[in-house]
Amino acid sequence: MRAFCAHVYGPSGGPRSVVAALGVVEWWATLRRGRPSSGNGHDTARPASITVSLRPKATLGMFAVCSVLHWIDKELQRLALQGLLRSRLTRTGPQGACCKIEGKRVINFGSNDYLGLAGDHRLAAAARAALRREGAGSGASPLVSGYSRYHRRLERKLAAFEAAEAALVCVSGYAANVGTVAALVGPGDLVLSDAHNHASLLDGCRLSRADVRVYPHCDMAALERLLQRAVGYRRRLIVTDTLFSMDGDLAPLPELADLAERYQAMLLVDEAHATGVFGQHGRGLVEFFGLEDRVPVRVGTLSKALGCAGGFVVGSQVLVDWLVNRARTYIFSTAMPPPIAAAAAAAISIVRSEPHRRRQLLQRAELLREQLRRMGWDIGRSASQIIPLVVGTPQRATILAAQLFLRGVFVPAIRPPAVPEGQSCLRISLTAAHSDDHIAQLIDALAAAG
Ligand SMILES: Cc1ncc(COP(=O)(O)O)c(C=O)c1O
């Protein structure tokens, strides 16, 4: 193991090394006192008693001076010993099927650039043209002077693409979710939220100060029971991801629309991972299920299949007018830079004109899921381009990620709180840029590591 760590850690062995970032240092510390078991969630290692520090001395010195922040150091060490410490890896070059991470060339299964557009020259050309005309920043919030012709053009294009009356563009998908939920409900209202919803929906619920009830993941009977009991509330709102970002499974949207209508609740869906990928025109799972007229609030991102950054909401003009007046994350934040708005508009044109990207992606994803199941991997209920390999403990996830990395394949380990305890996984994110050969190399690396 020492040799393995030395090999990955490299001669300098600094805290920014790949192994530290993948969390293997703390896993190794545990290993020295007893091997973790191979079963899901049953770790036989004794409690760790040694201290693992991943920061350079200078940083520690700074912490000593800031004695009121001493507790942070202890908390970080606790996270490290639990296999839950997070740090960042530096990528060089554009997103794509392959990239350099911490200087090592790898096949990249760790991006949400599902259609392979983030590095597309047409997006860069659109951004460059806007940069020349408008500059880099928007300079103010949209309600002051930050709303440019590029934002207006993008909103019109989004509304047409999504077959909706109107669209609103926000600085991020996170901001779109938080601002929209909190604008729709408040004290005296009720939100019903799927247990696996993205953090941005949860944070929107918190900001709203409405009552929140969480129903078990995709459990429509439980949701109906909650709706039956939800009397005395001013408004009711059901919120759900359409394609769950860590599980890769689909929300039962037809049933959700039925329940929302039967109990007169508003329905907000987050299409972050489905936009551009699902549906005949790439509008997402609402289109896939033919529910465009039955879902009043649809949120999406420009940051994933559209290869840019930002979020959006589509729906009626009244909805958008309300959000312009009430969504705090929209009102109190500087507008998206115009070059990004221009690039996102170019991405929408590509989604429309190149449907083969999403078709090929979904076909390849189906084949990969079958292959992984045959190899004995637990991929949960994945039905999409997001395929988790559920391994149980954070330590197992991080060591598997490191083993793949050594073989030139990057698949990020996902650990609590992003997934529930015992559900740590490697999240394979397939994109249209991956070839059959890249997938074959992933399979070989998994076979060698597993
Ligand atoms: C389901 C879901 N919704 C919203 C977001 C936030 O989107 P953005 O990254 O554009 O802020 C994410 C980001 O990962 C997500 O997975």
Coordinates of C-alpha atoms and ligand atoms in Angstrom, one line a residue:
M1 CA 0.0 0.0 0.0
R2 CA 2.9 2.3 0.8
A3 CA 4.2 1.8 -2.7
F4 CA 0.7 2.4 -4.1
C5 CA 0.4 5.7 -2.2
A6 CA 3.9 6.8 -3.1
H7 CA 3.2 6.1 -6.7
V8 CA 0.0 8.1 -6.8
Y9 CA 1.1 10.7 -4.2
G10 CA 4.2 11.5 -6.2
P11 CA 7.6 12.6 -5.0
S12 CA 6.5 16.0 -3.7
G13 CA 3.5 14.5 -1.9
G14 CA 1.9 17.9 -1.3
P15 CA -1.6 18.4 0.0
R16 CA -2.8 19.2 -3.5
S17 CA -1.9 15.7 -4.8
V18 CA -4.5 13.7 -6.5
V19 CA -4.5 11.0 -3.8
A20 CA -5.2 13.5 -1.0
A21 CA -8.0 15.0 -3.2
L22 CA -9.5 11.7 -3.8
G23 CA -9.5 11.1 0.0
V24 CA -7.2 8.1 -0.2
V25 CA -4.8 9.4 2.5
E26 CA -7.4 9.1 5.1
W27 CA -8.5 5.7 3.8
W28 CA -4.9 4.6 4.0
A29 CA -4.6 5.7 7.6
T30 CA -7.6 3.6 8.4
L31 CA -6.2 0.7 6.4
R32 CA -3.0 0.6 8.5
R33 CA -5.2 -0.3 11.5
G34 CA -7.4 -2.9 9.9
R35 CA -8.7 -3.6 6.4
P36 CA -12.1 -2.1 5.5
S37 CA -14.5 -4.9 4.6
S38 CA -15.7 -5.3 1.1
G39 CA -19.4 -5.5 2.0
N40 CA -21.7 -2.5 1.6
G41 CA -21.7 -0.2 4.6
H42 CA -20.0 -2.8 7.0
D43 CA -16.6 -1.3 7.7
T44 CA -14.6 -3.6 10.0
A45 CA -11.7 -1.1 10.6
R46 CA -11.2 0.0 14.2
P47 CA -11.8 3.7 14.9
A48 CA -8.9 5.8 13.6
S49 CA -6.6 7.2 16.3
I50 CA -4.0 8.9 14.2
T51 CA -4.1 12.5 13.0
V52 CA -4.1 13.1 9.3
S53 CA -3.3 16.6 8.2
L54 CA -3.7 17.6 4.6
R55 CA -2.7 21.2 4.9
P56 CA 0.7 22.8 4.5
K57 CA 2.4 24.2 7.6
A58 CA 1.8 27.8 6.6
T59 CA -1.9 27.2 6.6
L60 CA -1.8 25.5 10.0
G61 CA 0.2 28.5 11.3
M62 CA -2.5 30.8 10.2
F63 CA -5.1 28.7 12.0
A64 CA -3.0 29.0 15.2
V65 CA -3.2 32.7 15.0
C66 CA -6.9 32.7 14.4
S67 CA -7.7 30.8 17.6
V68 CA -11.4 31.4 17.3
L69 CA -11.3 29.3 14.2
H70 CA -9.5 26.4 15.9
W71 CA -12.6 24.2 15.8
I72 CA -12.4 24.1 12.0
D73 CA -9.1 22.3 12.1
K74 CA -10.6 19.6 14.3
E75 CA -13.7 19.3 12.2
L76 CA -11.6 18.9 9.0
Q77 CA -9.6 16.2 10.7
R78 CA -12.8 14.4 11.7
L79 CA -14.0 14.6 8.1
A80 CA -10.7 13.2 6.9
L81 CA -10.8 10.2 9.3
Q82 CA -14.4 9.5 8.1
G83 CA -13.3 9.5 4.5
L84 CA -15.5 12.6 3.9
L85 CA -12.9 15.3 3.4
R86 CA -13.3 17.2 0.1
S87 CA -10.7 19.0 -1.8
R88 CA -10.4 20.1 -5.4
L89 CA -8.6 18.6 -8.4
T90 CA -7.3 21.0 -11.1
R91 CA -8.3 20.3 -14.7
T92 CA -6.3 21.6 -17.6
G93 CA -7.9 22.2 -21.0
P94 CA -11.5 22.2 -22.0
Q95 CA -14.1 19.7 -20.8
G96 CA -14.3 16.7 -23.1
A97 CA -14.1 12.9 -23.3
C98 CA -10.4 13.3 -22.2
C99 CA -8.7 15.9 -20.2
K100 CA -5.8 16.5 -17.9
I101 CA -6.5 16.3 -14.2
E102 CA -3.6 17.3 -11.9
G103 CA -1.4 16.9 -14.9
K104 CA -2.4 13.3 -15.7
R105 CA -4.3 12.6 -18.9
V106 CA -7.5 10.7 -18.2
I107 CA -10.7 9.7 -19.8
N108 CA -13.2 12.0 -18.1
F109 CA -16.4 10.4 -16.7
G110 CA -16.8 13.2 -14.2
S111 CA -18.5 16.1 -16.1
N112 CA -22.1 17.0 -16.7
D113 CA -21.3 18.2 -20.2
Y114 CA -23.6 15.5 -21.5
L115 CA -23.7 16.7 -25.2
G116 CA -20.0 17.5 -25.4
L117 CA -20.7 21.2 -26.0
A118 CA -18.7 22.9 -23.2
G119 CA -15.6 23.0 -25.4
D120 CA -17.5 23.4 -28.8
H121 CA -15.9 26.1 -30.9
R122 CA -19.3 27.5 -31.9
L123 CA -20.1 28.4 -28.3
A124 CA -16.7 30.0 -27.9
A125 CA -17.2 32.0 -31.1
A126 CA -20.6 33.3 -29.9
A127 CA -19.1 34.2 -26.5
R128 CA -16.1 36.0 -28.2
A129 CA -18.5 38.1 -30.4
A130 CA -20.5 39.1 -27.3
L131 CA -17.3 39.8 -25.4
R132 CA -16.2 42.2 -28.1
R133 CA -19.5 44.1 -28.1
E134 CA -20.5 44.1 -24.4
G135 CA -17.4 43.3 -22.4
A136 CA -16.9 40.6 -19.8
G137 CA -19.3 41.5 -17.0
S138 CA -22.9 42.6 -16.9
G139 CA -22.1 45.2 -14.1
A140 CA -25.4 45.1 -12.2
S141 CA -28.4 43.0 -11.2
P142 CA -31.0 42.5 -14.0
L143 CA -33.4 45.0 -12.4
V144 CA -30.8 47.8 -12.4
S145 CA -28.7 47.8 -15.6
G146 CA -27.4 44.2 -15.9
Y147 CA -30.1 42.9 -18.3
S148 CA -28.6 43.2 -21.8
R149 CA -30.0 42.4 -25.3
Y150 CA -28.1 39.0 -25.0
H151 CA -30.2 38.1 -21.9
R152 CA -33.4 39.1 -23.6
R153 CA -32.4 37.2 -26.7
L154 CA -31.6 34.1 -24.7
E155 CA -34.9 34.2 -22.8
R156 CA -36.8 34.4 -26.0
K157 CA -34.9 31.6 -27.5
L158 CA -35.4 29.5 -24.3
A159 CA -39.1 30.1 -24.3
A160 CA -39.4 29.0 -27.9
F161 CA -37.2 26.0 -27.4
E162 CA -39.2 24.9 -24.4
A163 CA -42.6 25.7 -26.0
A164 CA -43.4 28.0 -23.1
E165 CA -44.9 31.4 -22.9
A166 CA -41.9 33.0 -21.2
A167 CA -38.5 32.3 -19.7
L168 CA -36.3 33.8 -17.0
V169 CA -32.5 33.4 -17.0
C170 CA -30.7 33.3 -13.6
V171 CA -26.9 33.2 -12.8
S172 CA -27.0 29.6 -11.9
G173 CA -29.4 26.6 -11.7
Y174 CA -28.9 26.8 -7.9
A175 CA -30.1 30.4 -7.9
A176 CA -33.1 29.5 -10.1
N177 CA -34.3 26.8 -7.8
V178 CA -33.7 28.7 -4.5
G179 CA -35.3 31.8 -5.9
T180 CA -38.3 30.2 -7.5
V181 CA -39.3 28.0 -4.6
A182 CA -39.0 30.8 -2.1
A183 CA -41.0 33.1 -4.4
L184 CA -43.9 30.6 -4.7
V185 CA -44.4 29.7 -1.1
G186 CA -43.9 31.3 2.3
P187 CA -45.1 31.0 5.9
G188 CA -48.5 29.3 6.0
D189 CA -47.7 27.2 2.9
L190 CA -46.6 23.6 2.5
V191 CA -43.8 22.2 0.3
L192 CA -43.7 18.4 -0.5
S193 CA -40.2 17.4 -1.5
D194 CA -38.7 14.1 -2.8
A195 CA -36.1 12.7 -0.4
H196 CA -33.4 12.7 -3.1
N197 CA -34.0 16.2 -4.4
H198 CA -31.0 18.4 -5.2
A199 CA -29.7 20.7 -2.4
S200 CA -30.9 23.8 -4.2
L201 CA -34.5 22.8 -3.9
L202 CA -34.0 22.0 -0.2
D203 CA -32.3 25.4 0.3
G204 CA -35.2 27.1 -1.5
C205 CA -37.6 25.4 0.9
R206 CA -35.5 26.7 3.9
L207 CA -35.4 30.2 2.5
S208 CA -39.2 30.2 2.0
R209 CA -40.0 29.4 5.6
A210 CA -42.9 27.3 4.5
D211 CA -43.6 24.0 6.2
V212 CA -41.7 21.2 4.4
R213 CA -42.6 17.5 4.3
V214 CA -40.1 15.1 2.6
Y215 CA -41.6 12.0 1.0
P216 CA -39.6 8.9 0.4
H217 CA -37.8 8.8 -2.9
C218 CA -40.4 8.5 -5.8
D219 CA -43.0 7.1 -3.4
M220 CA -46.3 8.3 -4.8
A221 CA -48.5 6.6 -2.2
A222 CA -46.6 8.4 0.5
L223 CA -46.9 11.7 -1.3
E224 CA -50.7 11.2 -1.7
R225 CA -51.0 10.5 2.0
L226 CA -49.2 13.8 2.8
L227 CA -51.5 15.7 0.4
Q228 CA -54.6 14.2 2.0
R229 CA -53.4 15.4 5.4
A230 CA -52.3 18.8 4.1
V231 CA -55.3 20.8 5.2
G232 CA -55.4 24.4 6.3
Y233 CA -52.5 25.6 4.2
R234 CA -52.7 28.6 1.9
R235 CA -50.8 27.0 -1.0
R236 CA -49.2 23.7 -1.6
L237 CA -46.2 23.0 -3.8
I238 CA -44.7 19.7 -4.9
V239 CA -41.0 19.9 -5.9
T240 CA -38.9 17.3 -7.6
D241 CA -35.9 16.7 -9.8
T242 CA -37.0 15.0 -13.0
L243 CA -33.7 13.1 -13.5
F244 CA -32.1 12.6 -10.1
S245 CA -28.5 13.8 -10.2
M246 CA -26.9 11.1 -8.1
D247 CA -29.1 8.1 -8.8
G248 CA -29.7 8.7 -12.5
D249 CA -33.3 7.5 -12.1
L250 CA -36.5 9.3 -13.3
A251 CA -39.2 10.8 -11.3
P252 CA -42.7 9.4 -12.0
L253 CA -43.8 12.6 -13.7
P254 CA -47.2 11.4 -15.0
E255 CA -48.3 10.4 -11.5
L256 CA -46.9 13.6 -10.0
A257 CA -48.9 15.6 -12.5
D258 CA -52.0 13.6 -11.6
L259 CA -51.6 14.1 -7.9
A260 CA -50.8 17.8 -8.3
E261 CA -54.0 18.3 -10.3
R262 CA -56.2 16.2 -8.0
Y263 CA -55.0 18.0 -4.8
Q264 CA -54.7 21.4 -6.5
A265 CA -51.0 21.8 -5.7
M266 CA -48.4 23.7 -7.7
L267 CA -45.8 21.4 -9.4
L268 CA -42.2 22.6 -9.8
V269 CA -39.8 20.3 -11.6
D270 CA -36.1 20.6 -12.0
E271 CA -34.9 19.4 -15.4
A272 CA -31.2 20.2 -14.7
H273 CA -29.9 16.8 -15.9
A274 CA -32.6 16.1 -18.5
T275 CA -32.6 19.3 -20.6
G276 CA -30.9 18.6 -23.9
V277 CA -30.8 14.9 -23.3
F278 CA -34.4 13.6 -23.1
G279 CA -37.4 14.3 -25.3
Q280 CA -37.8 14.5 -29.0
H281 CA -36.7 18.1 -29.2
G282 CA -34.3 17.8 -26.2
R283 CA -36.6 19.8 -23.8
G284 CA -36.3 17.2 -21.1
L285 CA -38.4 14.6 -19.3
V286 CA -41.5 16.8 -19.2
E287 CA -41.5 16.6 -23.0
F288 CA -40.5 12.9 -23.0
F289 CA -43.7 12.2 -20.9
G290 CA -45.8 14.6 -23.0
L291 CA -46.7 16.8 -20.0
E292 CA -45.8 20.3 -21.2
D293 CA -49.3 21.6 -20.6
R294 CA -49.5 20.0 -17.1
V295 CA -46.4 21.2 -15.4
P296 CA -46.7 24.9 -14.6
V297 CA -43.1 25.6 -13.3
R298 CA -40.1 24.1 -15.1
V299 CA -36.5 24.9 -14.0
G300 CA -33.4 23.9 -16.0
T301 CA -29.7 24.6 -16.2
L302 CA -27.5 26.0 -18.9
S303 CA -24.5 24.5 -17.1
K304 CA -24.9 20.8 -18.0
A305 CA -26.0 19.5 -21.4
L306 CA -25.9 23.1 -22.7
G307 CA -22.2 23.4 -21.8
C308 CA -22.3 26.9 -20.3
A309 CA -23.4 28.3 -16.9
G310 CA -26.6 29.6 -15.5
G311 CA -30.1 28.5 -14.8
F312 CA -33.6 29.2 -16.2
V313 CA -37.3 29.0 -15.4
V314 CA -39.9 28.5 -18.0
G315 CA -43.7 28.8 -17.7
S316 CA -46.4 31.5 -18.1
Q317 CA -45.6 35.2 -18.5
V318 CA -47.4 35.8 -15.1
L319 CA -45.0 33.3 -13.5
V320 CA -41.9 35.1 -14.9
D321 CA -43.3 38.5 -14.0
W322 CA -43.8 37.3 -10.4
L323 CA -40.2 35.9 -10.2
V324 CA -38.8 39.2 -11.6
N325 CA -40.5 40.9 -8.6
R326 CA -40.0 38.3 -5.9
A327 CA -37.2 35.8 -6.6
R328 CA -34.5 37.1 -4.2
T329 CA -31.6 35.2 -5.9
Y330 CA -32.6 36.9 -9.2
I331 CA -33.1 40.4 -7.8
F332 CA -30.1 40.6 -5.5
S333 CA -27.4 39.1 -7.8
T334 CA -25.5 40.5 -10.7
A335 CA -26.8 39.3 -14.0
M336 CA -25.0 36.5 -15.9
P337 CA -22.1 37.8 -18.1
P338 CA -23.3 38.6 -21.7
P339 CA -20.8 36.3 -23.3
I340 CA -22.2 33.3 -21.4
A341 CA -25.8 34.3 -22.5
A342 CA -24.6 34.4 -26.1
A343 CA -22.9 31.0 -25.8
A344 CA -26.0 29.5 -24.2
A345 CA -28.1 30.8 -27.1
A346 CA -25.7 29.1 -29.5
A347 CA -25.9 25.9 -27.5
I348 CA -29.7 25.8 -27.8
S349 CA -29.4 26.0 -31.6
I350 CA -27.1 23.0 -31.6
V351 CA -29.4 21.0 -29.3
R352 CA -32.2 21.7 -31.8
S353 CA -30.2 20.9 -35.0
E354 CA -28.1 18.0 -33.8
P355 CA -30.5 15.5 -32.2
H356 CA -28.1 12.6 -33.0
R357 CA -26.0 13.7 -30.0
R358 CA -28.7 12.9 -27.4
R359 CA -30.0 9.8 -29.3
Q360 CA -26.5 8.3 -29.4
L361 CA -25.8 9.2 -25.8
L362 CA -28.9 7.5 -24.5
Q363 CA -28.3 4.4 -26.7
R364 CA -24.7 4.1 -25.4
A365 CA -25.9 4.7 -21.8
E366 CA -28.3 1.8 -22.1
L367 CA -25.6 -0.5 -23.3
L368 CA -23.2 0.5 -20.6
R369 CA -25.9 0.0 -17.9
E370 CA -26.5 -3.5 -19.2
Q371 CA -22.8 -4.3 -19.2
L372 CA -22.2 -3.0 -15.7
R373 CA -25.2 -5.0 -14.4
R374 CA -23.8 -8.1 -16.0
M375 CA -20.5 -7.5 -14.3
G376 CA -22.3 -7.5 -11.0
W377 CA -22.1 -3.8 -10.2
D378 CA -25.0 -2.3 -8.2
I379 CA -26.2 0.6 -10.4
G380 CA -29.4 1.3 -8.5
R381 CA -32.4 2.4 -10.6
S382 CA -30.3 4.3 -13.1
A383 CA -32.2 4.8 -16.4
S384 CA -30.1 7.5 -17.9
Q385 CA -26.6 8.8 -18.8
I386 CA -25.9 9.1 -15.0
I387 CA -24.9 5.7 -13.7
P388 CA -23.9 5.3 -10.1
L389 CA -21.8 2.3 -9.0
V390 CA -23.0 2.0 -5.4
V391 CA -20.2 0.6 -3.2
G392 CA -21.4 1.6 0.3
T393 CA -18.8 3.3 2.4
P394 CA -17.0 6.6 1.5
Q395 CA -13.7 4.7 1.9
R396 CA -14.6 2.1 -0.7
A397 CA -15.7 4.8 -3.1
T398 CA -12.5 6.9 -2.7
I399 CA -10.2 4.0 -3.1
L400 CA -12.0 2.7 -6.2
A401 CA -11.9 6.2 -7.6
A402 CA -8.1 6.3 -7.0
Q403 CA -7.6 2.8 -8.5
L404 CA -9.4 3.9 -11.7
F405 CA -7.5 7.2 -11.8
L406 CA -4.2 5.3 -11.8
R407 CA -5.5 3.4 -14.8
G408 CA -6.2 6.7 -16.6
V409 CA -10.0 6.8 -15.9
F410 CA -11.5 9.6 -13.9
V411 CA -14.8 8.8 -12.2
P412 CA -15.6 10.9 -9.1
A413 CA -16.5 9.3 -5.7
I414 CA -19.7 10.7 -4.3
R415 CA -20.1 10.5 -0.5
P416 CA -22.5 11.8 2.1
P417 CA -24.1 14.3 2.4
A418 CA -24.5 14.2 -1.5
V419 CA -25.8 10.7 -1.1
P420 CA -27.4 9.0 2.0
E421 CA -25.2 7.1 4.5
G422 CA -24.2 3.7 3.1
Q423 CA -24.9 4.8 -0.5
S424 CA -21.4 6.1 -1.4
C425 CA -20.8 5.5 -5.1
L426 CA -18.8 6.3 -8.1
R427 CA -20.8 8.5 -10.4
I428 CA -20.3 7.7 -14.0
S429 CA -21.4 10.5 -16.2
L430 CA -21.6 9.5 -19.8
T431 CA -21.4 12.2 -22.5
A432 CA -21.9 12.3 -26.3
A433 CA -18.2 12.9 -26.6
H434 CA -17.3 9.4 -25.3
S435 CA -16.5 6.8 -27.9
D436 CA -17.0 3.0 -27.7
D437 CA -13.3 2.8 -27.1
H438 CA -13.5 5.1 -24.0
I439 CA -16.3 3.0 -22.6
A440 CA -14.3 -0.2 -23.2
Q441 CA -11.4 1.3 -21.3
L442 CA -13.7 2.2 -18.4
I443 CA -15.0 -1.4 -18.3
D444 CA -11.4 -2.8 -18.4
A445 CA -10.4 -0.5 -15.6
L446 CA -13.4 -1.5 -13.5
A447 CA -12.7 -5.2 -14.1
A448 CA -9.1 -4.8 -13.0
A449 CA -10.0 -2.8 -9.9
G450 CA -13.2 -4.5 -8.8
Ligands
LIG1 C1 -30.6 18.6 -10.0 C2 -29.8 19.9 -10.0 N1 -30.5 21.0 -9.9 C3 -29.8 22.2 -9.9 C4 -28.4 22.2 -9.9 C5 -27.7 23.5 -9.9 O1 -27.3 23.9 -11.1 P1 -26.1 24.8 -11.4 O2 -24.9 24.0 -11.3 O3 -26.3 25.4 -12.7 O4 -26.1 25.9 -10.3 C6 -27.7 21.0 -10.0 C7 -26.2 21.1 -10.0 O5 -25.5 20.2 -9.9 C8 -28.4 19.8 -10.0 O6 -27.8 18.6 -10.0

